[in-house]
Amino acid sequence: MGDGFADQSVIKRLLSESKTWAFVGLSDNPDRTAYDQAQLLQTRGKRIVPIHPAARTVLGEQGYASLADVPHPVDVVGVYRQAKHAGEVVDQAIAAGAKAVWLPLDVIDEAAARRALEAGLDVVMDRCPAIEWALRR
């Protein structure tokens, strides 16, 4: 894959300027990576939006069953699903009008990333928000 979807200026901008992050796959299980990442970004001032079929409230934020159900704009969609589901989530992010998609470590789908770029979204793939945030300090 290389670093084609890890542009440091994009990473820096998404971490510093974005306001709302939808976490697809976020549940109320604190042992899951999505929970840790959402909590970290929330403590850094980001609004998080849990996206999970159960649509539970997580970290004090209303959950939604799908991106299409979110009634407000989303800046970044974090794809906390297995890589085999990433393309579907990216397509939903494009349809929902998100500005960017972030595929965390080991969630790699180059075709989906290219579709997002072609649709005008910023893309970060195979990177961890927590690690990238620590590198900015």
mmCIF file of C-alpha atoms in Angstrom:
data_model
loop_
_atom_site.group_PDB
_atom_site.id
_atom_site.type_symbol
_atom_site.label_atom_id
_atom_site.label_comp_id
_atom_site.label_asym_id
_atom_site.label_seq_id
_atom_site.Cartn_x
_atom_site.Cartn_y
_atom_site.Cartn_z
ATOM 1 C CA MET A 1 0.000 0.000 0.000
ATOM 2 C CA GLY A 2 2.752 2.464 0.820
ATOM 3 C CA ASP A 3 1.867 5.814 2.304
ATOM 4 C CA GLY A 4 -0.493 6.954 -0.453
ATOM 5 C CA PHE A 5 -3.334 7.352 2.010
ATOM 6 C CA ALA A 6 -1.324 8.763 4.904
ATOM 7 C CA ASP A 7 -0.656 12.330 3.800
ATOM 8 C CA GLN A 8 0.653 14.089 6.893
ATOM 9 C CA SER A 9 -0.973 17.408 5.979
ATOM 10 C CA VAL A 10 -4.369 15.675 5.686
ATOM 11 C CA ILE A 11 -3.855 13.846 8.981
ATOM 12 C CA LYS A 12 -2.876 17.058 10.741
ATOM 13 C CA ARG A 13 -5.853 18.952 9.300
ATOM 14 C CA LEU A 14 -8.362 16.245 10.213
ATOM 15 C CA LEU A 15 -7.070 16.008 13.763
ATOM 16 C CA SER A 16 -6.901 19.760 14.295
ATOM 17 C CA GLU A 17 -9.774 21.235 12.282
ATOM 18 C CA SER A 18 -12.527 18.634 12.182
ATOM 19 C CA LYS A 19 -15.361 18.916 14.673
ATOM 20 C CA THR A 20 -17.569 15.824 14.275
ATOM 21 C CA TRP A 21 -16.406 12.231 13.903
ATOM 22 C CA ALA A 22 -18.817 9.378 13.214
ATOM 23 C CA PHE A 23 -17.439 6.056 14.449
ATOM 24 C CA VAL A 24 -18.927 3.206 12.443
ATOM 25 C CA GLY A 25 -18.798 0.117 14.635
ATOM 26 C CA LEU A 26 -18.709 2.012 17.938
ATOM 27 C CA SER A 27 -20.534 0.218 20.720
ATOM 28 C CA ASP A 28 -20.641 0.687 24.475
ATOM 29 C CA ASN A 29 -17.913 -1.953 24.962
ATOM 30 C CA PRO A 30 -14.898 -0.183 26.530
ATOM 31 C CA ASP A 31 -12.632 -3.102 25.551
ATOM 32 C CA ARG A 32 -12.959 -2.286 21.839
ATOM 33 C CA THR A 33 -10.523 -0.116 19.902
ATOM 34 C CA ALA A 34 -13.307 2.076 18.531
ATOM 35 C CA TYR A 35 -14.360 2.970 22.074
ATOM 36 C CA ASP A 36 -10.808 3.982 23.052
ATOM 37 C CA GLN A 37 -10.342 6.055 19.910
ATOM 38 C CA ALA A 38 -13.719 7.779 20.243
ATOM 39 C CA GLN A 39 -13.057 8.556 23.885
ATOM 40 C CA LEU A 40 -9.646 10.013 23.045
ATOM 41 C CA LEU A 41 -11.034 12.270 20.340
ATOM 42 C CA GLN A 42 -13.909 13.294 22.588
ATOM 43 C CA THR A 43 -11.436 14.375 25.284
ATOM 44 C CA ARG A 44 -9.675 16.414 22.587
ATOM 45 C CA GLY A 45 -12.874 18.355 21.907
ATOM 46 C CA LYS A 46 -14.373 16.371 19.035
ATOM 47 C CA ARG A 47 -18.044 15.482 18.920
ATOM 48 C CA ILE A 48 -18.383 11.764 18.383
ATOM 49 C CA VAL A 49 -21.319 10.033 16.743
ATOM 50 C CA PRO A 50 -21.732 6.311 17.444
ATOM 51 C CA ILE A 51 -22.870 4.313 14.399
ATOM 52 C CA HIS A 52 -23.961 0.788 15.263
ATOM 53 C CA PRO A 53 -27.055 -1.293 14.425
ATOM 54 C CA ALA A 54 -28.031 -1.227 18.129
ATOM 55 C CA ALA A 55 -28.002 2.610 18.038
ATOM 56 C CA ARG A 56 -27.068 2.900 21.696
ATOM 57 C CA THR A 57 -25.887 6.015 23.454
ATOM 58 C CA VAL A 58 -22.112 5.755 23.847
ATOM 59 C CA LEU A 59 -19.867 8.137 25.777
ATOM 60 C CA GLY A 60 -22.908 10.335 26.324
ATOM 61 C CA GLU A 61 -23.634 10.718 22.606
ATOM 62 C CA GLN A 62 -26.772 9.507 20.822
ATOM 63 C CA GLY A 63 -26.117 6.509 18.619
ATOM 64 C CA TYR A 64 -27.562 5.910 15.164
ATOM 65 C CA ALA A 65 -28.135 2.668 13.284
ATOM 66 C CA SER A 66 -26.512 4.012 10.099
ATOM 67 C CA LEU A 67 -24.744 7.048 8.702
ATOM 68 C CA ALA A 68 -27.892 7.859 6.729
ATOM 69 C CA ASP A 69 -29.756 8.311 10.030
ATOM 70 C CA VAL A 70 -27.435 11.040 11.367
ATOM 71 C CA PRO A 71 -29.406 14.323 11.217
ATOM 72 C CA HIS A 72 -26.386 16.650 11.158
ATOM 73 C CA PRO A 73 -23.177 17.026 9.134
ATOM 74 C CA VAL A 74 -20.228 14.728 9.816
ATOM 75 C CA ASP A 75 -16.669 15.786 9.113
ATOM 76 C CA VAL A 76 -14.873 12.439 9.435
ATOM 77 C CA VAL A 77 -16.165 8.882 9.295
ATOM 78 C CA GLY A 78 -13.990 6.423 11.203
ATOM 79 C CA VAL A 79 -14.380 2.925 9.753
ATOM 80 C CA TYR A 80 -14.101 0.617 12.770
ATOM 81 C CA ARG A 81 -15.259 -2.496 10.956
ATOM 82 C CA GLN A 82 -13.369 -5.371 9.407
ATOM 83 C CA ALA A 83 -11.626 -4.485 6.153
ATOM 84 C CA LYS A 84 -14.089 -6.627 4.183
ATOM 85 C CA HIS A 85 -16.845 -4.168 5.192
ATOM 86 C CA ALA A 86 -14.831 -0.982 4.614
ATOM 87 C CA GLY A 87 -15.996 -0.418 1.040
ATOM 88 C CA GLU A 88 -19.644 -0.427 2.042
ATOM 89 C CA VAL A 89 -18.976 2.048 4.860
ATOM 90 C CA VAL A 90 -16.947 4.321 2.593
ATOM 91 C CA ASP A 91 -19.774 4.343 0.057
ATOM 92 C CA GLN A 92 -22.206 5.271 2.844
ATOM 93 C CA ALA A 93 -19.864 8.078 3.954
ATOM 94 C CA ILE A 94 -19.798 9.437 0.410
ATOM 95 C CA ALA A 95 -23.601 9.263 0.187
ATOM 96 C CA ALA A 96 -23.972 10.964 3.576
ATOM 97 C CA GLY A 97 -21.832 13.916 2.491
ATOM 98 C CA ALA A 98 -18.950 13.314 4.888
ATOM 99 C CA LYS A 99 -15.796 15.320 4.260
ATOM 100 C CA ALA A 100 -13.332 12.538 5.065
ATOM 101 C CA VAL A 101 -12.929 8.865 5.903
ATOM 102 C CA TRP A 102 -10.381 7.431 8.299
ATOM 103 C CA LEU A 103 -9.611 3.721 8.084
ATOM 104 C CA PRO A 104 -7.612 2.686 11.155
ATOM 105 C CA LEU A 105 -4.740 0.241 11.422
ATOM 106 C CA ASP A 106 -5.224 -2.931 9.383
ATOM 107 C CA VAL A 107 -8.449 -1.703 7.785
ATOM 108 C CA ILE A 108 -7.284 -1.477 4.186
ATOM 109 C CA ASP A 109 -9.407 -1.164 1.060
ATOM 110 C CA GLU A 110 -7.575 0.716 -1.666
ATOM 111 C CA ALA A 111 -10.486 0.601 -4.116
ATOM 112 C CA ALA A 112 -12.802 2.192 -1.539
ATOM 113 C CA ALA A 113 -10.157 4.786 -0.686
ATOM 114 C CA ARG A 114 -9.849 5.720 -4.366
ATOM 115 C CA ARG A 115 -13.659 6.026 -4.648
ATOM 116 C CA ALA A 116 -13.644 8.388 -1.684
ATOM 117 C CA LEU A 117 -10.864 10.493 -3.200
ATOM 118 C CA GLU A 118 -12.698 10.631 -6.527
ATOM 119 C CA ALA A 119 -15.806 11.814 -4.658
ATOM 120 C CA GLY A 120 -13.787 14.657 -3.102
ATOM 121 C CA LEU A 121 -13.270 13.228 0.388
ATOM 122 C CA ASP A 122 -10.002 13.268 2.271
ATOM 123 C CA VAL A 123 -8.766 9.759 3.036
ATOM 124 C CA VAL A 124 -6.496 8.366 5.728
ATOM 125 C CA MET A 125 -5.937 4.625 5.742
ATOM 126 C CA ASP A 126 -4.018 2.212 7.972
ATOM 127 C CA ARG A 127 -3.281 4.868 10.578
ATOM 128 C CA CYS A 128 -4.297 5.172 14.233
ATOM 129 C CA PRO A 129 -5.724 8.519 15.390
ATOM 130 C CA ALA A 130 -4.173 8.088 18.848
ATOM 131 C CA ILE A 131 -0.703 7.444 17.452
ATOM 132 C CA GLU A 132 -1.003 10.301 14.975
ATOM 133 C CA TRP A 133 -2.216 12.617 17.717
ATOM 134 C CA ALA A 134 0.764 11.681 19.896
ATOM 135 C CA LEU A 135 3.129 12.460 17.007
ATOM 136 C CA ARG A 136 1.662 16.000 16.813
ATOM 137 C CA ARG A 137 2.653 16.865 20.397
#
